[in-house]
Amino acid sequence: MTRGCRHRMSGFRYRLAAGVVLLGLVGCQTVSVEEELTSLNRRMGPLPAALQASESASLAQDAQPRVAELLAAPLTQTGAVELVLIHSPAWQAMLSSGLASINEAQQAGRLSNPVFAYERMRSVDERELARMLSVGVLDILLWPQRRAQATALSEAARWQLADNAIKEITSVRNAWVSAVAAEQRLGYARDVLLSAEASAELARRMQAAGNFNRLAQIRQQLFESQARAELAAAEQERLARRESLIRHLGLDERQAAELRLPDTLPGLPAERITPERIAERVLTDRVDVALAEARFQAAARGEGLTRVTSLIDLEYTRRRDTVTQASGDVERISGGEWEIVLPIFDLGELRRGAASRRAIAAANDLQATLRAASSHLRESYAQYRNSLAVAELYLREVIPLRKQASEETLLRYNAMLIGVFELLADAREQRNLVMQSISAQEQFWLAEAGLQAAMLGQPVQGSVWRAGAATVSSEPGH
Amino acid sequence: MTSRRDLFRLAGVAGSALAGATVARSALAALPEPVIETSAETRPPLMPSAGRPYKPVVTLNGWTLPFRMRDGVKEFHLVAEPVVRELAPGFKANLWGYNGQSPGPTIEVVEGDKVRIFVTNRLPEITSVHWHGQRLPNGMDGVTGLNQPGIPSGKTYVYEFTARRPGTFMYHPHADEMVQMAMGMMGFWVTHPRNPHPLIDEVDRDFCFLLNSFDIDPGSFTPKIMTMLDFNIWAWNSRVYPAIDPLVVGYRDKVRIRVGNLTMTNHPIHLHGHEFLITGTDGGPTPKSTRFYEVTTDIAVGQMRQIEFLADEEGDWAFHCHKSHHTMNAMGHDVPTMIGVDQRDVAAKINRLIPDYMAMGEAGMEEMAEMEMPLPDNTIPMMTGYGPFGAVGMGGMFSAVKVRRGQKAHDYSDPGWFQHPAGTVAFEYDGTPPAAQRQPMKSTGSKTEQLVNVKRKPHSGGHHL
Ligand SMILES: [Cu+2]
């Protein structure tokens, strides 16, 4: 979207014409969308697909084969991110409004256009033609400062866009993790119901045969009711998580129906993010620090400008009148006019104060961001490590142990030490523990996405740590 | 740390030839070498090597402790120690016992014998031995604290007394006895009559065993010592069916079986195919006037019963505790009754969750006796054992008295299954059974029934939550 750069000179031979050309060149400094996207990509780190701003229908059209390809197989987490980049309208909206903000910031670096006034007066005996061209002189004088501020502002807008983009990508990654986990848990909730149904059915037959009293039968029936309610909750959870993912991906109804997810969350990564890798991250590479820095720069330059603009404004108007008498005499008058705002009622100290405080606030914001950055990193890293440890504990120890417990429980059933109801209760407990294990894996992947974002400088607010998933409950067998 | 007094005693034992400087050594040498048994098999009767002759007993899945004579005293050496006892093949228990096994070896002496028993304690805590039923000096009765200090770990104590009364006795600790007996510490003692005794007949076969019980969680090895009532292993001489040896006798043999009860409950011991007399208790031989024929005798806790019969019916005769739960191995007392509950379709559902699950109990539990399913480690099936006609489906306190023609006098080896004479085994009726004539029970409208009805809450109407 390269903007045309032709400014017509209209044949006026004003001395300011040179200045106008200069201004036109200034306007040409707008960065292209491609360059903006490349810059965004650099700020965000490696992405599964190239960033594209689809402002034309053809781009969306071009992506269709790839979208279909991604949707044909169970969607991976990377695939989900790619789908967002090439397909999600919400993502495109975010991208476009980010680019708009950059444009708006750049706008501040432009000079106000000169004003041309044309006046035609007629009296009984004369006709007057006045042509005036006014230019904000202070604007021009302060142009280098304004340009610097605009650069800082647009830099801030760029970092803001990067920040939004990382946030969005993190949340699509999270949405994918939660959708897969909910899907996975649902299968086990169905198993729990299956076991409870078997218990309840046997209990009904036991009562019919006279082997159970009503209380014993009711107890088993209650397990079934409870399992049914839990399954309904698991189904709702699965639906809600899936729909959330669908919204993130921006799928239409047909695509939503097509969407398939993997059966399980990925295995825990063999390669771990080490504290060294965290330490390698340079603070100034971080989005939050860069954003605060750019905002500070903009505020500081704003303060400098305000120091002058709060006191004075200066405008020059070049005027040229042509007065034609009724006699036909033509009188030409030309001259200049200076317009100065007098700082009498408003000395501008409030504006200066505000600007100066904005600058101080921005400086402190930067300081705060810098200091919080390492704390956020520490927390995110701790969450990553601990949730990894818990997820590993479940996979390596709890689940195998629970499996052994179930095997032993079956042996005890075989040996007539326990009855079928205890065996079925054990099957339920085992499934519940597996569901807890899935939650622990989910927790880890959320923490992992959180850490990735935190390393880029988009700290997750609040804790993803859910105490429930870290608790290994339920005693095996009886 | 042997005390001075102990040394003197041991020196006394060793004889006066021992002199000053070598006292400690000789004292050690004076201890009879302890004999350790490593198997749970029934050992043949041990003929006395010295002293007055007697007809030795056979200890079921046990053995008799050899003695040595020294200066007219019969010396035995009991070693109290942790042992691993095979309760049945594939089922071992970490017990405490004597000389390598639980129960300890049977001690056999003759009425009037001077007896000296060295007791070495290799347990981690004190112990003592109480000689259940014996007439002896009070200081030899073995009650820790009351009659003697406990024998500390690593120490050897000496008990000395004269076997004054012929009969059947037991020995067991009287120090932390709840724990030590729950762990299997006990043994048998027989004092044979010195001369022919009017109330003690000579017999051809003389068996003895102790009833004992354990609570061993299936899959574990060590008894739960705090259990008071809910035992799951009902044993004879720390052995359970089908690992209890049969009592093998010759046709028309006169047989004596001595049974002592060191469990926490009574056991009605029942013999098939013969009537027996109770000829003795731990109090001694019973007067003949009190003897009458029975087929079951209930043996209370801490009691001894000595039964005698003429084995004049050939065959493999069941011999067992008549509490049917005591002829089972470990089981869950809370396992629900599944009789009459069709499980087939539900089982298919359960198999989706537990592939190796098998439905059981719909028609009773005999199928258990035939099913061979994987069990927890170190566990014997609740119902097991095979005979010539299929599964026996028993456990615990069950064995058989095998009466055979031509079984040689000292041969206790298993003669195999009884060969039934033709036409003497229950057989299937091959005609058509007549239709059952059954009279439906009519309600009598009796006063009792009315009373019951009045008391019963109406079932329908007024359901409240
Ligand atoms: Cu019994």
CSV table of C-alpha atoms in Angstrom, one decimal, chain B residues 67-417:
chain,number,residue,atom,x,y,z
B,67,PHE,CA,17.9,-84.3,73.1
B,68,ARG,CA,21.2,-85.3,74.7
B,69,MET,CA,21.6,-87.1,78.0
B,70,ARG,CA,24.0,-85.5,80.4
B,71,ASP,CA,24.3,-86.9,83.9
B,72,GLY,CA,20.8,-88.3,83.7
B,73,VAL,CA,19.3,-85.1,82.6
B,74,LYS,CA,17.6,-84.7,79.2
B,75,GLU,CA,18.9,-81.5,77.6
B,76,PHE,CA,17.2,-79.6,74.8
B,77,HIS,CA,18.2,-76.4,73.2
B,78,LEU,CA,15.4,-74.1,71.9
B,79,VAL,CA,16.4,-71.1,69.9
B,80,ALA,CA,13.7,-68.4,69.7
B,81,GLU,CA,14.3,-66.6,66.4
B,82,PRO,CA,12.7,-65.0,63.3
B,83,VAL,CA,11.9,-67.6,60.7
B,84,VAL,CA,10.3,-67.8,57.3
B,85,ARG,CA,7.6,-70.5,57.3
B,86,GLU,CA,6.1,-71.9,54.3
B,87,LEU,CA,2.4,-72.0,55.1
B,88,ALA,CA,1.7,-73.6,51.7
B,89,PRO,CA,3.7,-73.8,48.5
B,90,GLY,CA,3.9,-70.2,47.1
B,91,PHE,CA,2.8,-68.7,50.4
B,92,LYS,CA,5.5,-67.9,52.9
B,93,ALA,CA,5.2,-65.9,56.2
B,94,ASN,CA,7.7,-63.9,58.2
B,95,LEU,CA,7.1,-65.4,61.6
B,96,TRP,CA,8.9,-65.9,64.9
B,97,GLY,CA,9.4,-69.4,65.9
B,98,TYR,CA,11.9,-71.9,67.3
B,99,ASN,CA,14.9,-73.7,65.7
B,100,GLY,CA,14.0,-72.6,62.1
B,101,GLN,CA,10.3,-73.2,62.1
B,102,SER,CA,7.0,-72.1,63.5
B,103,PRO,CA,5.7,-73.9,65.4
B,104,GLY,CA,8.8,-75.0,67.3
B,105,PRO,CA,9.8,-78.6,67.5
B,106,THR,CA,7.9,-81.0,69.6
B,107,ILE,CA,9.6,-81.9,72.9
B,108,GLU,CA,9.1,-85.6,73.9
B,109,VAL,CA,10.1,-86.8,77.4
B,110,VAL,CA,9.1,-89.6,79.7
B,111,GLU,CA,7.3,-89.2,83.0
B,112,GLY,CA,9.8,-88.7,85.7
B,113,ASP,CA,12.6,-87.4,83.4
B,114,LYS,CA,14.8,-84.6,84.6
B,115,VAL,CA,14.7,-82.1,81.9
B,116,ARG,CA,16.9,-79.1,81.2
B,117,ILE,CA,15.9,-76.7,78.4
B,118,PHE,CA,18.3,-74.1,77.2
B,119,VAL,CA,16.4,-71.2,75.6
B,120,THR,CA,18.5,-68.9,73.5
B,121,ASN,CA,16.8,-65.6,72.5
B,122,ARG,CA,17.6,-64.4,69.0
B,123,LEU,CA,14.6,-62.2,68.8
B,124,PRO,CA,14.9,-58.4,68.9
B,125,GLU,CA,13.1,-58.3,72.2
B,126,ILE,CA,12.9,-60.3,75.4
B,127,THR,CA,11.1,-63.6,75.5
B,128,SER,CA,10.4,-66.4,77.9
B,129,VAL,CA,8.9,-69.9,77.7
B,130,HIS,CA,5.9,-71.0,79.6
B,131,TRP,CA,5.4,-74.8,79.9
B,132,HIS,CA,1.7,-74.8,79.5
B,133,GLY,CA,0.0,-77.4,81.8
B,134,GLN,CA,3.2,-78.7,83.5
B,135,ARG,CA,3.7,-79.3,87.2
B,136,LEU,CA,7.0,-77.5,87.9
B,137,PRO,CA,8.7,-75.2,90.4
B,138,ASN,CA,7.0,-71.8,90.2
B,139,GLY,CA,10.2,-70.1,89.1
B,140,MET,CA,10.3,-72.3,86.0
B,141,ASP,CA,6.7,-71.4,84.8
B,142,GLY,CA,8.0,-68.7,82.5
B,143,VAL,CA,5.8,-65.8,83.2
B,144,THR,CA,8.0,-62.7,82.6
B,145,GLY,CA,8.1,-60.4,85.5
B,146,LEU,CA,6.0,-62.7,87.7
B,147,ASN,CA,8.3,-65.8,87.8
B,148,GLN,CA,11.4,-64.7,86.1
B,149,PRO,CA,13.1,-61.8,84.3
B,150,GLY,CA,12.6,-61.8,80.5
B,151,ILE,CA,15.3,-63.4,78.5
B,152,PRO,CA,17.1,-60.5,76.9
B,153,SER,CA,18.0,-60.6,73.2
B,154,GLY,CA,21.2,-62.6,72.6
B,155,LYS,CA,21.0,-64.4,76.0
B,156,THR,CA,20.4,-68.0,76.9
B,157,TYR,CA,18.4,-69.0,79.9
B,158,VAL,CA,18.0,-72.5,81.4
B,159,TYR,CA,14.8,-74.1,82.5
B,160,GLU,CA,15.0,-77.2,84.7
B,161,PHE,CA,12.3,-79.4,86.1
B,162,THR,CA,11.1,-82.9,86.3
B,163,ALA,CA,8.3,-84.0,84.0
B,164,ARG,CA,6.0,-85.2,86.7
B,165,ARG,CA,2.8,-85.9,84.9
B,166,PRO,CA,2.3,-87.9,81.7
B,167,GLY,CA,0.2,-86.1,79.1
B,168,THR,CA,0.0,-83.6,76.3
B,169,PHE,CA,1.3,-80.1,76.8
B,170,MET,CA,2.3,-77.0,74.9
B,171,TYR,CA,4.9,-74.3,75.3
B,172,HIS,CA,4.7,-70.7,74.3
B,173,PRO,CA,6.2,-67.3,75.3
B,174,HIS,CA,4.8,-65.4,78.3
B,175,ALA,CA,6.7,-62.2,77.4
B,176,ASP,CA,4.9,-59.8,75.0
B,177,GLU,CA,2.8,-62.9,74.3
B,178,MET,CA,0.2,-61.1,72.3
B,179,VAL,CA,2.8,-60.2,69.7
B,180,GLN,CA,5.0,-63.3,70.0
B,181,MET,CA,2.1,-65.7,69.7
B,182,ALA,CA,0.5,-63.7,66.8
B,183,MET,CA,3.9,-64.2,65.2
B,184,GLY,CA,3.7,-67.9,65.6
B,185,MET,CA,5.8,-68.8,68.7
B,186,MET,CA,4.5,-72.0,70.1
B,187,GLY,CA,5.3,-75.7,70.3
B,188,PHE,CA,4.1,-79.1,71.4
B,189,TRP,CA,5.2,-81.2,74.4
B,190,VAL,CA,4.4,-84.8,75.1
B,191,THR,CA,5.3,-86.6,78.3
B,192,HIS,CA,5.0,-90.3,77.7
B,193,PRO,CA,4.0,-92.5,80.7
B,194,ARG,CA,6.9,-94.2,82.4
B,195,ASN,CA,5.0,-97.4,82.9
B,196,PRO,CA,1.9,-98.8,81.3
B,197,HIS,CA,-0.9,-96.5,82.5
B,198,PRO,CA,-4.4,-97.7,83.0
B,199,LEU,CA,-5.8,-94.6,81.3
B,200,ILE,CA,-3.2,-94.3,78.6
B,201,ASP,CA,-3.5,-96.9,75.9
B,202,GLU,CA,-0.7,-97.9,73.6
B,203,VAL,CA,-1.6,-96.8,70.1
B,204,ASP,CA,-0.2,-97.6,66.6
B,205,ARG,CA,-0.1,-94.0,65.4
B,206,ASP,CA,0.2,-90.9,67.6
B,207,PHE,CA,-0.2,-87.6,65.9
B,208,CYS,CA,-0.1,-84.1,67.3
B,209,PHE,CA,-0.6,-80.6,66.1
B,210,LEU,CA,-1.5,-77.1,67.3
B,211,LEU,CA,-4.3,-74.9,65.9
B,212,ASN,CA,-3.0,-71.5,65.1
B,213,SER,CA,-4.2,-68.5,63.2
B,214,PHE,CA,-2.7,-65.5,61.5
B,215,ASP,CA,-3.8,-62.3,59.9
B,216,ILE,CA,-1.6,-61.8,56.8
B,217,ASP,CA,-2.8,-59.3,54.3
B,218,PRO,CA,-2.8,-61.0,51.0
B,219,GLY,CA,0.3,-60.0,49.2
B,220,SER,CA,2.3,-59.3,52.4
B,221,PHE,CA,4.4,-61.7,54.5
B,222,THR,CA,4.2,-60.6,58.1
B,223,PRO,CA,1.1,-61.2,60.3
B,224,LYS,CA,-0.7,-58.2,61.6
B,225,ILE,CA,0.0,-58.6,65.3
B,226,MET,CA,-2.8,-56.3,66.5
B,227,THR,CA,-5.6,-58.3,65.0
B,228,MET,CA,-7.8,-59.7,67.7
B,229,LEU,CA,-10.6,-61.6,65.9
B,230,ASP,CA,-10.5,-61.1,62.2
B,231,PHE,CA,-7.9,-63.6,61.3
B,232,ASN,CA,-7.7,-64.8,57.7
B,233,ILE,CA,-5.3,-67.7,57.9
B,234,TRP,CA,-6.6,-70.7,59.9
B,235,ALA,CA,-3.7,-73.1,60.3
B,236,TRP,CA,-2.6,-76.4,61.7
B,237,ASN,CA,1.0,-76.2,62.8
B,238,SER,CA,1.4,-73.0,60.7
B,239,ARG,CA,0.2,-74.8,57.6
B,240,VAL,CA,-3.0,-74.5,55.6
B,241,TYR,CA,-4.9,-76.8,53.2
B,242,PRO,CA,-3.9,-78.1,50.7
B,243,ALA,CA,-0.4,-78.0,52.2
B,244,ILE,CA,-1.3,-79.9,55.5
B,245,ASP,CA,-0.1,-83.4,55.2
B,246,PRO,CA,-2.6,-86.2,55.4
B,247,LEU,CA,-2.7,-88.3,58.6
B,248,VAL,CA,-1.7,-91.7,57.1
B,249,VAL,CA,-2.7,-94.8,59.2
B,250,GLY,CA,-3.0,-98.5,58.6
B,251,TYR,CA,-6.3,-100.3,58.5
B,252,ARG,CA,-7.4,-101.2,62.0
B,253,ASP,CA,-4.6,-99.1,63.5
B,254,LYS,CA,-5.4,-97.6,66.9
B,255,VAL,CA,-4.9,-93.9,66.3
B,256,ARG,CA,-4.4,-91.0,68.8
B,257,ILE,CA,-4.5,-87.4,67.7
B,258,ARG,CA,-3.5,-84.6,70.1
B,259,VAL,CA,-4.8,-81.2,69.2
B,260,GLY,CA,-4.0,-78.0,71.1
B,261,ASN,CA,-5.6,-74.6,70.4
B,262,LEU,CA,-3.5,-71.5,70.5
B,263,THR,CA,-5.8,-69.4,68.3
B,264,MET,CA,-8.2,-66.7,69.6
B,265,THR,CA,-11.4,-68.8,69.1
B,266,ASN,CA,-12.8,-72.3,69.5
B,267,HIS,CA,-12.6,-74.9,66.8
B,268,PRO,CA,-15.0,-77.9,66.5
B,269,ILE,CA,-12.6,-80.5,65.1
B,270,HIS,CA,-14.5,-83.1,63.1
B,271,LEU,CA,-13.5,-86.5,61.8
B,272,HIS,CA,-15.4,-88.4,59.1
B,273,GLY,CA,-16.2,-92.1,59.0
B,274,HIS,CA,-15.2,-92.9,62.6
B,275,GLU,CA,-16.3,-92.2,66.2
B,276,PHE,CA,-13.6,-91.2,68.6
B,277,LEU,CA,-13.2,-90.9,72.4
B,278,ILE,CA,-11.6,-88.0,74.2
B,279,THR,CA,-9.0,-89.8,76.2
B,280,GLY,CA,-7.2,-86.8,77.5
B,281,THR,CA,-7.0,-83.1,77.9
B,282,ASP,CA,-4.2,-80.8,79.0
B,283,GLY,CA,-5.2,-81.8,82.5
B,284,GLY,CA,-4.2,-85.4,81.8
B,285,PRO,CA,-6.0,-88.6,80.8
B,286,THR,CA,-9.7,-88.6,81.2
B,287,PRO,CA,-11.4,-91.1,83.5
B,288,LYS,CA,-12.9,-93.8,81.4
B,289,SER,CA,-16.3,-93.1,82.9
B,290,THR,CA,-16.4,-89.7,81.2
B,291,ARG,CA,-15.5,-91.0,77.8
B,292,PHE,CA,-18.2,-91.2,75.1
B,293,TYR,CA,-18.2,-91.4,71.4
B,294,GLU,CA,-18.3,-88.3,69.3
B,295,VAL,CA,-17.4,-87.3,65.8
B,296,THR,CA,-16.7,-83.6,66.6
B,297,THR,CA,-15.0,-82.1,69.6
B,298,ASP,CA,-14.9,-78.4,70.3
B,299,ILE,CA,-11.5,-77.2,71.4
B,300,ALA,CA,-11.6,-74.0,73.3
B,301,VAL,CA,-8.9,-71.4,73.4
B,302,GLY,CA,-5.8,-72.6,75.3
B,303,GLN,CA,-7.2,-76.1,75.5
B,304,MET,CA,-5.9,-79.5,74.4
B,305,ARG,CA,-7.9,-82.5,73.3
B,306,GLN,CA,-6.6,-86.0,72.8
B,307,ILE,CA,-8.8,-88.1,70.7
B,308,GLU,CA,-8.6,-91.9,70.0
B,309,PHE,CA,-10.3,-94.2,67.5
B,310,LEU,CA,-9.9,-97.4,65.7
B,311,ALA,CA,-9.3,-96.8,62.0
B,312,ASP,CA,-11.5,-99.6,60.8
B,313,GLU,CA,-13.0,-97.9,57.7
B,314,GLU,CA,-10.7,-97.7,54.7
B,315,GLY,CA,-10.7,-94.5,52.7
B,316,ASP,CA,-9.7,-90.9,52.6
B,317,TRP,CA,-11.7,-89.4,55.5
B,318,ALA,CA,-12.0,-85.7,55.8
B,319,PHE,CA,-10.7,-84.3,59.0
B,320,HIS,CA,-11.3,-80.6,59.6
B,321,CYS,CA,-12.6,-77.7,61.7
B,322,HIS,CA,-16.4,-77.6,61.4
B,323,LYS,CA,-16.5,-73.9,61.2
B,324,SER,CA,-16.8,-73.7,57.4
B,325,HIS,CA,-15.1,-70.3,57.2
B,326,HIS,CA,-12.1,-71.9,58.9
B,327,THR,CA,-11.7,-74.3,56.0
B,328,MET,CA,-11.1,-71.4,53.7
B,329,ASN,CA,-8.1,-69.4,53.0
B,330,ALA,CA,-7.9,-65.6,53.0
B,331,MET,CA,-11.1,-64.0,51.8
B,332,GLY,CA,-12.9,-60.7,52.0
B,333,HIS,CA,-15.7,-60.8,54.5
B,334,ASP,CA,-17.4,-57.9,52.8
B,335,VAL,CA,-17.6,-59.4,49.4
B,336,PRO,CA,-21.3,-59.1,48.4
B,337,THR,CA,-23.4,-62.2,47.7
B,338,MET,CA,-24.0,-62.3,43.9
B,339,ILE,CA,-26.2,-65.3,43.9
B,340,GLY,CA,-29.0,-64.9,41.4
B,341,VAL,CA,-27.6,-61.8,39.8
B,342,ASP,CA,-27.2,-62.0,36.0
B,343,GLN,CA,-24.0,-60.2,35.3
B,344,ARG,CA,-23.3,-61.1,31.7
B,345,ASP,CA,-24.3,-57.9,29.9
B,346,VAL,CA,-22.9,-55.7,32.7
B,347,ALA,CA,-19.7,-57.8,32.6
B,348,ALA,CA,-19.3,-56.8,29.0
B,349,LYS,CA,-19.5,-53.2,30.0
B,350,ILE,CA,-17.1,-53.7,32.9
B,351,ASN,CA,-14.7,-55.4,30.5
B,352,ARG,CA,-14.4,-52.2,28.5
B,353,LEU,CA,-13.0,-50.6,31.6
B,354,ILE,CA,-11.2,-53.6,33.1
B,355,PRO,CA,-10.3,-56.1,30.3
B,356,ASP,CA,-9.3,-58.9,32.7
B,357,TYR,CA,-12.4,-58.8,34.8
B,358,MET,CA,-14.4,-61.9,35.2
B,359,ALA,CA,-17.9,-62.1,36.6
B,360,MET,CA,-18.1,-64.4,39.6
B,361,GLY,CA,-20.6,-65.7,42.2
B,362,GLU,CA,-23.8,-65.7,40.2
B,363,ALA,CA,-24.5,-69.3,41.0
B,364,GLY,CA,-22.5,-69.6,44.3
B,365,MET,CA,-18.7,-69.8,44.6
B,366,GLU,CA,-17.8,-73.3,43.7
B,367,GLU,CA,-16.5,-71.9,40.3
B,368,MET,CA,-13.9,-70.2,42.4
B,369,ALA,CA,-12.4,-73.5,43.3
B,370,GLU,CA,-11.8,-74.3,39.7
B,371,MET,CA,-10.9,-70.9,38.3
B,372,GLU,CA,-7.2,-70.3,38.2
B,373,MET,CA,-6.8,-66.6,38.1
B,374,PRO,CA,-3.8,-64.4,38.9
B,375,LEU,CA,-3.8,-63.5,42.6
B,376,PRO,CA,-1.8,-61.0,44.7
B,377,ASP,CA,1.7,-62.2,45.4
B,378,ASN,CA,2.3,-64.7,48.2
B,379,THR,CA,-1.4,-65.5,48.4
B,380,ILE,CA,-3.1,-68.9,48.4
B,381,PRO,CA,-6.6,-69.0,46.8
B,382,MET,CA,-9.5,-68.8,49.2
B,383,MET,CA,-10.9,-72.1,47.9
B,384,THR,CA,-8.4,-74.6,46.4
B,385,GLY,CA,-7.1,-78.2,46.3
B,386,TYR,CA,-7.9,-81.1,44.0
B,387,GLY,CA,-8.9,-84.6,44.7
B,388,PRO,CA,-9.5,-87.6,42.4
B,389,PHE,CA,-13.0,-86.3,41.6
B,390,GLY,CA,-12.0,-82.7,40.9
B,391,ALA,CA,-11.8,-79.5,42.9
B,392,VAL,CA,-12.1,-79.8,46.6
B,393,GLY,CA,-12.5,-76.0,47.1
B,394,MET,CA,-11.2,-75.8,50.6
B,395,GLY,CA,-8.5,-74.1,52.6
B,396,GLY,CA,-7.3,-73.5,56.2
B,397,MET,CA,-8.0,-76.2,58.8
B,398,PHE,CA,-8.6,-79.2,56.5
B,399,SER,CA,-6.8,-82.5,55.9
B,400,ALA,CA,-7.7,-86.1,55.6
B,401,VAL,CA,-7.1,-89.3,57.6
B,402,LYS,CA,-6.0,-91.9,55.0
B,403,VAL,CA,-6.9,-95.4,56.2
B,404,ARG,CA,-5.2,-98.0,54.1
B,405,ARG,CA,-4.7,-101.8,54.2
B,406,GLY,CA,-1.1,-102.8,54.1
B,407,GLN,CA,0.3,-99.4,55.2
B,408,LYS,CA,3.5,-100.5,57.0
B,409,ALA,CA,3.9,-99.6,60.7
B,410,HIS,CA,6.4,-96.8,60.3
B,411,ASP,CA,5.4,-95.7,56.9
B,412,TYR,CA,3.8,-92.3,57.0
B,413,SER,CA,4.2,-91.6,53.3
B,414,ASP,CA,1.1,-90.5,51.3
B,415,PRO,CA,-0.5,-93.7,49.7
B,416,GLY,CA,-2.3,-91.6,47.1
B,417,TRP,CA,-6.0,-91.4,46.5
